[in-house]
XYZ file of C-alpha atoms in Angstrom:
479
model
C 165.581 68.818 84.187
C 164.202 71.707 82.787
C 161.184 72.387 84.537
C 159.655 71.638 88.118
C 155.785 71.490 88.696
C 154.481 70.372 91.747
C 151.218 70.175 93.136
C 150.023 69.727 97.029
C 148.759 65.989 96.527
C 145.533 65.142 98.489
C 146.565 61.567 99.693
C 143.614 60.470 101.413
C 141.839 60.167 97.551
C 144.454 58.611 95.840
C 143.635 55.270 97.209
C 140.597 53.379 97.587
C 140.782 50.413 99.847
C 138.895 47.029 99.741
C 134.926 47.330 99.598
C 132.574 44.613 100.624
C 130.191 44.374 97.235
C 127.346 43.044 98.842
C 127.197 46.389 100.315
C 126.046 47.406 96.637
C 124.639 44.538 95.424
C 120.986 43.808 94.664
C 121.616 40.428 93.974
C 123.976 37.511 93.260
C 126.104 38.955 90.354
C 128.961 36.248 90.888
C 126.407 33.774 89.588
C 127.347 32.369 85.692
C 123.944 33.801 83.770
C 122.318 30.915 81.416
C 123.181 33.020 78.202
C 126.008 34.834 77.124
C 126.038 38.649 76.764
C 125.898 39.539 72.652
C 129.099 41.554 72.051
C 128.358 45.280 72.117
C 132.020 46.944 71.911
C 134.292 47.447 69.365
C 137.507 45.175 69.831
C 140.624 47.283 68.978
C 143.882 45.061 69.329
C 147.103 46.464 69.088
C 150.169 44.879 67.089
C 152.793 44.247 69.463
C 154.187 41.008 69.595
C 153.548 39.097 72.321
C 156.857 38.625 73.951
C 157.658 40.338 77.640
C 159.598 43.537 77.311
C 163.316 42.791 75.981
C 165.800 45.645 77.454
C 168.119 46.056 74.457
C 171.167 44.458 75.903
C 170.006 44.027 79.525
C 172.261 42.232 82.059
C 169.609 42.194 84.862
C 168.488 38.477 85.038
C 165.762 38.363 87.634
C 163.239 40.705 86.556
C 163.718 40.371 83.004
C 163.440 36.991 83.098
C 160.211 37.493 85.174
C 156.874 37.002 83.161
C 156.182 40.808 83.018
C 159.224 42.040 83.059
C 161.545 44.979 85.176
C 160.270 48.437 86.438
C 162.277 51.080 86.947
C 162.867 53.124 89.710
C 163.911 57.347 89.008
C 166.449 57.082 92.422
C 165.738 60.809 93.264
C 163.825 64.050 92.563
C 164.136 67.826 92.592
C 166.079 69.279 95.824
C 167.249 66.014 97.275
C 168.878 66.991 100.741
C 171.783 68.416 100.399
C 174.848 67.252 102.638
C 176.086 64.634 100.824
C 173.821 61.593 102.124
C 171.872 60.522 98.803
C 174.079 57.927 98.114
C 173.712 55.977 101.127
C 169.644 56.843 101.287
C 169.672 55.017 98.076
C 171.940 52.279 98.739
C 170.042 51.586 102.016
C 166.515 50.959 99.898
C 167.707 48.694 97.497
C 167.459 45.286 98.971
C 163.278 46.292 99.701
C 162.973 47.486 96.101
C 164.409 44.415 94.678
C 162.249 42.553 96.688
C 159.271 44.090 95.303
C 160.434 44.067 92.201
C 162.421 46.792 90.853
C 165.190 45.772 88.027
C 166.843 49.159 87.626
C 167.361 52.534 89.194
C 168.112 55.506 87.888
C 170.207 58.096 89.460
C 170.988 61.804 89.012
C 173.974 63.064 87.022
C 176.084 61.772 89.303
C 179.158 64.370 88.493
C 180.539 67.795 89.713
C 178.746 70.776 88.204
C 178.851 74.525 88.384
C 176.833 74.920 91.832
C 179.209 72.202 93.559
C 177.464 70.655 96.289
C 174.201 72.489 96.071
C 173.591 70.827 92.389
C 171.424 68.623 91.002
C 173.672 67.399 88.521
C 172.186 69.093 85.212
C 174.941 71.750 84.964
C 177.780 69.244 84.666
C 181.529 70.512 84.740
C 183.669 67.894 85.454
C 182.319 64.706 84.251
C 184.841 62.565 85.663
C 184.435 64.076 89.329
C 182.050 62.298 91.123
C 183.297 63.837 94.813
C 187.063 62.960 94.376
C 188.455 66.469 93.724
C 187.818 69.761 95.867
C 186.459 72.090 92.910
C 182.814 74.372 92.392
C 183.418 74.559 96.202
C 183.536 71.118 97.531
C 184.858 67.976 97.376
C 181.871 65.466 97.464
C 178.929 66.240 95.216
C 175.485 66.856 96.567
C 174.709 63.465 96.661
C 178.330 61.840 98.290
C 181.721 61.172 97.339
C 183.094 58.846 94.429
C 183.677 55.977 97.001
C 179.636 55.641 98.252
C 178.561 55.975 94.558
C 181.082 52.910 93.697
C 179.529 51.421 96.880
C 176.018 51.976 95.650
C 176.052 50.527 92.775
C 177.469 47.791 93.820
C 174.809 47.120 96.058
C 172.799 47.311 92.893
C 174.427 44.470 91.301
C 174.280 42.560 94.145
C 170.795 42.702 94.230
C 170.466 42.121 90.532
C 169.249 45.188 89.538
C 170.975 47.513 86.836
C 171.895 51.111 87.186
C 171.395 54.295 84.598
C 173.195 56.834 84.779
C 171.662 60.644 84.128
C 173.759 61.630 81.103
C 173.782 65.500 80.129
C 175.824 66.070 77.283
C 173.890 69.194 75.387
C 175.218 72.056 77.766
C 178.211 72.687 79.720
C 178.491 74.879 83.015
C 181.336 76.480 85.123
C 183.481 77.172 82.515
C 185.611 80.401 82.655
C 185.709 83.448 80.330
C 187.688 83.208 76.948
C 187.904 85.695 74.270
C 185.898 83.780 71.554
C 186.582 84.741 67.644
C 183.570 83.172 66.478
C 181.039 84.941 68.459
C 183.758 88.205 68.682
C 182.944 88.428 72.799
C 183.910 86.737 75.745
C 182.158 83.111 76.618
C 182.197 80.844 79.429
C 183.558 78.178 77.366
C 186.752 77.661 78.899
C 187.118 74.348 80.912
C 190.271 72.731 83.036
C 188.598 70.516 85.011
C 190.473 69.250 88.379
C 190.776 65.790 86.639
C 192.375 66.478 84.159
C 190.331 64.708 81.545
C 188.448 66.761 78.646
C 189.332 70.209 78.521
C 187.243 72.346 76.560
C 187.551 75.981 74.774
C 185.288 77.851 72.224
C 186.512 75.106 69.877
C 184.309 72.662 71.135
C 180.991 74.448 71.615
C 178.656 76.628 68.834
C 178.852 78.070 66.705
C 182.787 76.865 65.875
C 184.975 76.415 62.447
C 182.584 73.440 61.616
C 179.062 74.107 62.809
C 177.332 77.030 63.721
C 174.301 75.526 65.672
C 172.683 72.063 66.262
C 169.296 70.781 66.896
C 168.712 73.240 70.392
C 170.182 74.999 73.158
C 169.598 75.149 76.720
C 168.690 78.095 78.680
C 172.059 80.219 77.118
C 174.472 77.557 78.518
C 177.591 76.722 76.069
C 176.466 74.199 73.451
C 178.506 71.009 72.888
C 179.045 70.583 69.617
C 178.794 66.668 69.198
C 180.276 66.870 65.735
C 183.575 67.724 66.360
C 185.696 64.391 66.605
C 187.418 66.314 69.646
C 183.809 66.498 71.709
C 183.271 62.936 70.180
C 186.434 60.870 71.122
C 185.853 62.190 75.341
C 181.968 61.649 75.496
C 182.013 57.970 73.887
C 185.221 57.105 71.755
C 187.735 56.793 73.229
C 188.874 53.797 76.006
C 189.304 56.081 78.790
C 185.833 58.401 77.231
C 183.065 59.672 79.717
C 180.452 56.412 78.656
C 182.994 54.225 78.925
C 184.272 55.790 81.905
C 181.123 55.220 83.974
C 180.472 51.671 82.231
C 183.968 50.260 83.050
C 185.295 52.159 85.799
C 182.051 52.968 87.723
C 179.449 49.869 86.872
C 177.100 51.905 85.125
C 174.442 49.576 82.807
C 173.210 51.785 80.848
C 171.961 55.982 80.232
C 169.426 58.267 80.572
C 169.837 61.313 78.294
C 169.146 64.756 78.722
C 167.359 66.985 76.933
C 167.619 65.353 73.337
C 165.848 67.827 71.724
C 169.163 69.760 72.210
C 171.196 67.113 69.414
C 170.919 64.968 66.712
C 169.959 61.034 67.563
C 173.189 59.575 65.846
C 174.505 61.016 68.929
C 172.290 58.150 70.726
C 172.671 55.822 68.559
C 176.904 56.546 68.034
C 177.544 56.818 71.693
C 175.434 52.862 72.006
C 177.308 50.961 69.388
C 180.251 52.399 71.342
C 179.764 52.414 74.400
C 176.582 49.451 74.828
C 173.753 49.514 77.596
C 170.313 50.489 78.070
C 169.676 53.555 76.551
C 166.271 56.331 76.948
C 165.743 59.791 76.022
C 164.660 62.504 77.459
C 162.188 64.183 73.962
C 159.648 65.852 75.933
C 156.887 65.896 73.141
C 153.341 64.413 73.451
C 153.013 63.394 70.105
C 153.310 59.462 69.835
C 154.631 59.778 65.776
C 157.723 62.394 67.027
C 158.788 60.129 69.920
C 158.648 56.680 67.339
C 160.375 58.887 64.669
C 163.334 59.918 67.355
C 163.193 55.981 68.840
C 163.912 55.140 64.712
C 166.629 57.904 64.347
C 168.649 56.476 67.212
C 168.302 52.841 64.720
C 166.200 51.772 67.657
C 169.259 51.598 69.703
C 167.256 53.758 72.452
C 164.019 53.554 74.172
C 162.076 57.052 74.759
C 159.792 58.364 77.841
C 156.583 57.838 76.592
C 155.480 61.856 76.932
C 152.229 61.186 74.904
C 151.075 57.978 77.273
C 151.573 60.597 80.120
C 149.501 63.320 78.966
C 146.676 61.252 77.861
C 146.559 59.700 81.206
C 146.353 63.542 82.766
C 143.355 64.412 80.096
C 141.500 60.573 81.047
C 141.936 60.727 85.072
C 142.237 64.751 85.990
C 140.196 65.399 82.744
C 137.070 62.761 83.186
C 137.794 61.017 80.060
C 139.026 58.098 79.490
C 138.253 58.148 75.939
C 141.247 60.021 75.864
C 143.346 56.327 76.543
C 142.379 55.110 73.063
C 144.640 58.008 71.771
C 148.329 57.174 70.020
C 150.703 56.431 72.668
C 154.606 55.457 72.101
C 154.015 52.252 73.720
C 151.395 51.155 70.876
C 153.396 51.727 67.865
C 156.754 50.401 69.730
C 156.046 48.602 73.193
C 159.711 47.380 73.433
C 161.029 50.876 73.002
C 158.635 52.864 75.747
C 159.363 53.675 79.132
C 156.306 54.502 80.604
C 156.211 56.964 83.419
C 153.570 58.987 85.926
C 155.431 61.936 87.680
C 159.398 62.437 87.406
C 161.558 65.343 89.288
C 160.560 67.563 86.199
C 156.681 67.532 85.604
C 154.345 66.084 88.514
C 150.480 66.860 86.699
C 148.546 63.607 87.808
C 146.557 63.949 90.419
C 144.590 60.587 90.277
C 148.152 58.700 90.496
C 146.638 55.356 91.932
C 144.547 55.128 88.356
C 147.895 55.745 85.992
C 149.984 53.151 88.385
C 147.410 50.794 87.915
C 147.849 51.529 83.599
C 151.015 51.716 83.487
C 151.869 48.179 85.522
C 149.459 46.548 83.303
C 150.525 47.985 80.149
C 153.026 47.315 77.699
C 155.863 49.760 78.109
C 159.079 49.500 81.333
C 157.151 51.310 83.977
C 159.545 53.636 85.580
C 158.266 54.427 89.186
C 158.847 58.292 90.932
C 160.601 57.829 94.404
C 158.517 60.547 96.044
C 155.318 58.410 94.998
C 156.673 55.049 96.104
C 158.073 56.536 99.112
C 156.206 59.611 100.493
C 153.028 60.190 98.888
C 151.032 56.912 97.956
C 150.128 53.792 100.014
C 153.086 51.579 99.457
C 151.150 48.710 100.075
C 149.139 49.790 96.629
C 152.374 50.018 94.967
C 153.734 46.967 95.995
C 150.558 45.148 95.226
C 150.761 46.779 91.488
C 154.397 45.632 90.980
C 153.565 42.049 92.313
C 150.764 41.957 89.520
C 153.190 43.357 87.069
C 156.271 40.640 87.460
C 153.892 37.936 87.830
C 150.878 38.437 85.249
C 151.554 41.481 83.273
C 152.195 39.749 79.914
C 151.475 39.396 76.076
C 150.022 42.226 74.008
C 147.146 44.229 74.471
C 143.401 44.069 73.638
C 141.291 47.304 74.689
C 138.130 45.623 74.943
C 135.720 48.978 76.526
C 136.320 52.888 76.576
C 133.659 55.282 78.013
C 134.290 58.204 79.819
C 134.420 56.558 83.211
C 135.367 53.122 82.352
C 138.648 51.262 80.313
C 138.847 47.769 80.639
C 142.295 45.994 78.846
C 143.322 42.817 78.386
C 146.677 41.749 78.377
C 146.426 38.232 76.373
C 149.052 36.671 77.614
C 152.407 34.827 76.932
C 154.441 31.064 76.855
C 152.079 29.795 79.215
C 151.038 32.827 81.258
C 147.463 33.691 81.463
C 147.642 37.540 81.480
C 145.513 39.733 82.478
C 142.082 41.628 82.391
C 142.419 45.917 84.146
C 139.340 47.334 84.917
C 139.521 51.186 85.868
C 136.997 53.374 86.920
C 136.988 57.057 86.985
C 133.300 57.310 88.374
C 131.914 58.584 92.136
C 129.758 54.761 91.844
C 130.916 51.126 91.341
C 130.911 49.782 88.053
C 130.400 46.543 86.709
C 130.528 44.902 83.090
C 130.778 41.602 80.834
C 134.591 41.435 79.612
C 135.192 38.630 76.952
C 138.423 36.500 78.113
C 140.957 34.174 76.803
C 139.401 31.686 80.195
C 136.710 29.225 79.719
C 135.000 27.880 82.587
C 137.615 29.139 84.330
C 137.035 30.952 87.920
C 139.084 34.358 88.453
C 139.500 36.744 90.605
C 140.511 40.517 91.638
C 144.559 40.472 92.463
C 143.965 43.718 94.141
C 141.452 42.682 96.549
C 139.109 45.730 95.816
C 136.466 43.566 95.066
C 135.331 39.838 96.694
C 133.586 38.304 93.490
C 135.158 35.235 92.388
C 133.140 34.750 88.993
C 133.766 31.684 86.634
C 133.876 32.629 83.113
C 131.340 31.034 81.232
C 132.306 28.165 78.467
C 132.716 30.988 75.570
C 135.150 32.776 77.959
C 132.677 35.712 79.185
C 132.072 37.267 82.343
C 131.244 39.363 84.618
C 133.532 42.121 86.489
C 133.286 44.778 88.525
C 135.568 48.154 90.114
C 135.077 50.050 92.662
C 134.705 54.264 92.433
C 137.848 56.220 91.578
C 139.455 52.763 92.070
C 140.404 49.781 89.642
C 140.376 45.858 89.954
C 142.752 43.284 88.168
C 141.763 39.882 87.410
C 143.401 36.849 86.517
C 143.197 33.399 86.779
C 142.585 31.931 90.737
C-alpha cells in the first residue's frame, strides 16, 4: 500500500519459447555416457520437512489437497478502473483461474474509505460499508456494491477456492475534527460511520490515557491504538466485530494485513485465535531472520510475504547473479509460513519475471501470482504451464544442487509417492547444459516446459544430463 513502482516492461524478453537443441548441438548429448560424472558441487539441503504446504486452517480442498499445493492470486493492483466494475471483472475470471490452478484470491480492502469511490481501500472509514450506505461521496465503493462482493465470493467458493480479505487496521481516514486533550489541538479522530458500528474519538487512537505510541505510524493518519479493549472488542472480539463480520456475514477465509510494522504481532496472533483463517503480513523487510522473528511473534499463527526471497531474486536475475539465490530467504527457515511473491500493486522491480515465476512455482513457499502479470504482461500460456508443474510435481523439500552466476539448478525431492522435481535456470545470452544428480535411476525424464527436446535416461546411480535454454529455464521430471 504504501508505495507504487512501476517500470515499462519489455515483453518480448520475458519469454523464451521452445528451441530445437540440435540447432546447438555438436553431438548426441541425450546419449547415457559409460561413466558417471565425479561430483564437483557442494550439496546444500535445506531442513524443511517434506510435506506439501499446509495453509494453517485452510478450507480449500482441491488445491491443497493437490501434490504441490495452492497459489494465490493478488485479485487487483494500483488504480483499478474506477466505476464500480471490479467486482464483476473478478468474479468473471474465476472459473479459468481455478482451472489452472489458483486456490485463493486476494482482494483489496474491500470497505468505504476517505476518497469514496476513487479509493483503493487503504484509507478505510467505515469498515462495515462495503457499497451499502451513500457516505465519502458514494454509495458503492470503487470496486461495486455490497451485493456483487457477496456475489463474488461466492463464486469463489463455488469454485473451491478461498478468499482474503485486505485488512488495514493501523490507520484510520475520514474522520472529522475533535478538540483532542491529549495532543491539546484539533485531530481528525472523530468517526460516526453511516453504519452505525464502531465509532471512534481521540480515545481510541495515540497517544490516549493508556498508550502514547505503538510500534509505527502511517504517513500522519490517526493511529489505532490496538490496546484499548474498546479498539479490541470491534476489530476481532466481539460476535458482531469487523473479522468476524467479514468471516460470518461476508464469506471471507482468511486476511491479509497491512502494514504490520505499524503494531505489535499479538495483534495477529489475538485477532486468529479469535477470529480463525489464513492469515499473512504485510513486514516489508528483506531480512529473512526479521520476517521468521515476526512469523514467531504472531505464535506462528500467520504466514509473512517473503520480502527477502523477492529481493534476492531482483539482485540474481536484474543483477547477473544468481549466487545471490543461496542467500537466507523466509521460505528456508519456515517453508510452511512463506508466501512467496514477484511483483504486487506496491513494488514491481523484476524485470526478468519469467525466471522468478519459474522459482517461485518450484519452490517451497504459497506462490502468490500479480494479476497484471498473469493477465496483461506475460505469456499466459508460460504461466499456466508453471502452475500445471506446480499442482502436479512441485513437492518435498529442497536440495540446491549448483549456483554460479548464470546457472541454479534445485531439486525438489519429492513426497508420498511423488517424484518431484529438478529447475534448471539460466541467466546467460547461450544455452547451458550440466550433470544434475537425481533421486531417478535408469529412469528417462524430460523438460515439462518444452524448452528443450532431450529426453535423457538417468544413469543407474541416478545422474544425468540437462540442459536450459538462454535467459530461459527447463523443468524436468519423470516421463
Amino acid at each position: 500500500m504504501k508505495m507504487k513502482t512501476t517500470k515499462l516492461l519489455l515483453l518480448s524478453t520475458l519469454f523464451i519459447g521452445s528451441f530445437s537443441c540440435t540447432q546447438i548441438m555438436e553431438d548426441n548429448e541425450s546419449s547415457i555416457p559409460e561413466h558417471e560424472p565425479k561430483a564437483n558441487m557442494e550439496l546444500q539441503v535445506t531442513t524443511h520437512d517434506g510435506a506439501p504446504f499446509n495453509k494453517n486452517e485452510s478450507s480449500n480442498k482441491r488445491y491443497s489437497g493437490s501434490p504441490g499445493g495452492p497459489v494465490m492470486m493478488q485479485a487487483f493492483y494500483w488504480d483499478v478502473p474506477a466505476g464500480g466494475t471490479w467486482w464483476n471483472t473478478v468474479k468473471g475470471k474465476l472459473n479459468n483461474w481455478s482451472n489452472q490452478g489458483i486456490g485463493s484470491i486476494w482482494l483489496p480492502p474491500a470497505s468505504k474509505a476517505q476518497n469514496g469511490p476513487f479509493s483503493m481501500g487503504y484509507d478505510p472509514m467505515d469498515y462495515f460499508d462495503f457499497g451499502d450506505y451513500n457516505q465519502m461521496g458514494s454509495k458503492e465503493t470503487r470496486f461495486g456494491s455490497g451485493t456483487e462482493l457477496r456475489s463474488l465470493v461466492g463464486e469463489a467458493h463455488n469454485q473451491n477456492m478461498e478468499v482474503y480479505a485486505d485488512i488495514v487496521i493501523n490507520h484510520n481516514s475520514g474522520g472529522q475534527l475533535e478538540a483532542n486533550p491529549y495532543t491539546g489541538t484539533d485531530t481528525w479522530t472523530k468517526f460516526n460511520p453511516a453504519s452505525g458500528k464502531f465509532n471512534r474519538t481521540y480515545n481510541d487512537f495515540h497517544p490516549n490515557l493508556d498508550a502514547n505510541n505503538d510500534e509505527g505510524v502511517f504517513g500522519g493518519f490517526p493511529d489505532l491504538s490496538h490496546k484499548k479493549s474498546y479498539v479490541q472488542d470491534w476489530l476481532w472480539k466481539k460476535s458482531n466485530s469487523v473479522g468476524k463480520y467479514y468471516k460470518n456475514d461476508v464469506g471471507f477465509d482468511g486476511w491479509r494485513f497491512d502494514y504490520v510494522k505499524g503494531f505489535g504481532a499479538w495483534v495477529v496472533k489475538d485477532w486468529v485465535n479469535n477470529v480463525g483463517g489464513f492469515a499473512v503480513g504485510e513486514l516489508w523487510d528483506g531480512n529473512a531472520s526479521t520476517l521468521k522473528w515476526w512469523v514467531d511473534n504472531t505464535d506462528r499463527k500467520s504466514s509473512a510475504f517473503d520480502f527477502a526471497a523477492y529481493y534476492a531474486m531482483d539482485r540474481a536475475f536484474d543483477g547477473n547473479n544468481l549466487n545471490e539465490l543461496n542467500g537466507d530467504m523466509l521460505w528456508k527457515k519456515d517453508s510452511q509460513r512463506a508466501v512467496t511473491f514477484v511483483a504486487n500493486h506496491d513494488t514491481d522491480e523484476i524485470w526478468r519475471k519469467n525466471l522468478a515465476y519459474a522459482y517461485i512455482l518450484t519452490h517451497e513457499g504459497y506462490p502468490c501470482i500479480f494479476y497484471r502479470d498473469y493477465e496483461d504482461w506475460l505469456d499466459k500460456s508460460m504461466m499456466n504451464n508453471l502452475l500445471w508443474i506446480h499442482k502436479s510435481y512441485a513437492t518435498g523439500n529442497t536440495s540446491i544442487l549448483h549456483v554460479d552466476n548464470d546457472e541454479y539448478i534445485a531439486r525438489r525431492n519429492g513426497y508420498n509417492g511423488n517424484p518431484g522435481l529438478v529447475v534448471y535456470i539460466n541467466n546467460s545470452d547461450n544455452w547451458k547444459e550440466r550433470w544434475v544428480p537425481t533421486n531417478w535411476s535408469n529412469k528417462k525424464i524430460k523438460d515439462y516446459t518444452g524448452h528443450s527436446n532431450w529426453e535423457p535416461w538417468t544413469q543407474g546411480g541416478t545422474w544425468v544430463k540437462i540442459q536450459c535454454p538462454p535467459r530461459s529455464y527447463s523443468i524436468w521430471t519423470l516421463k
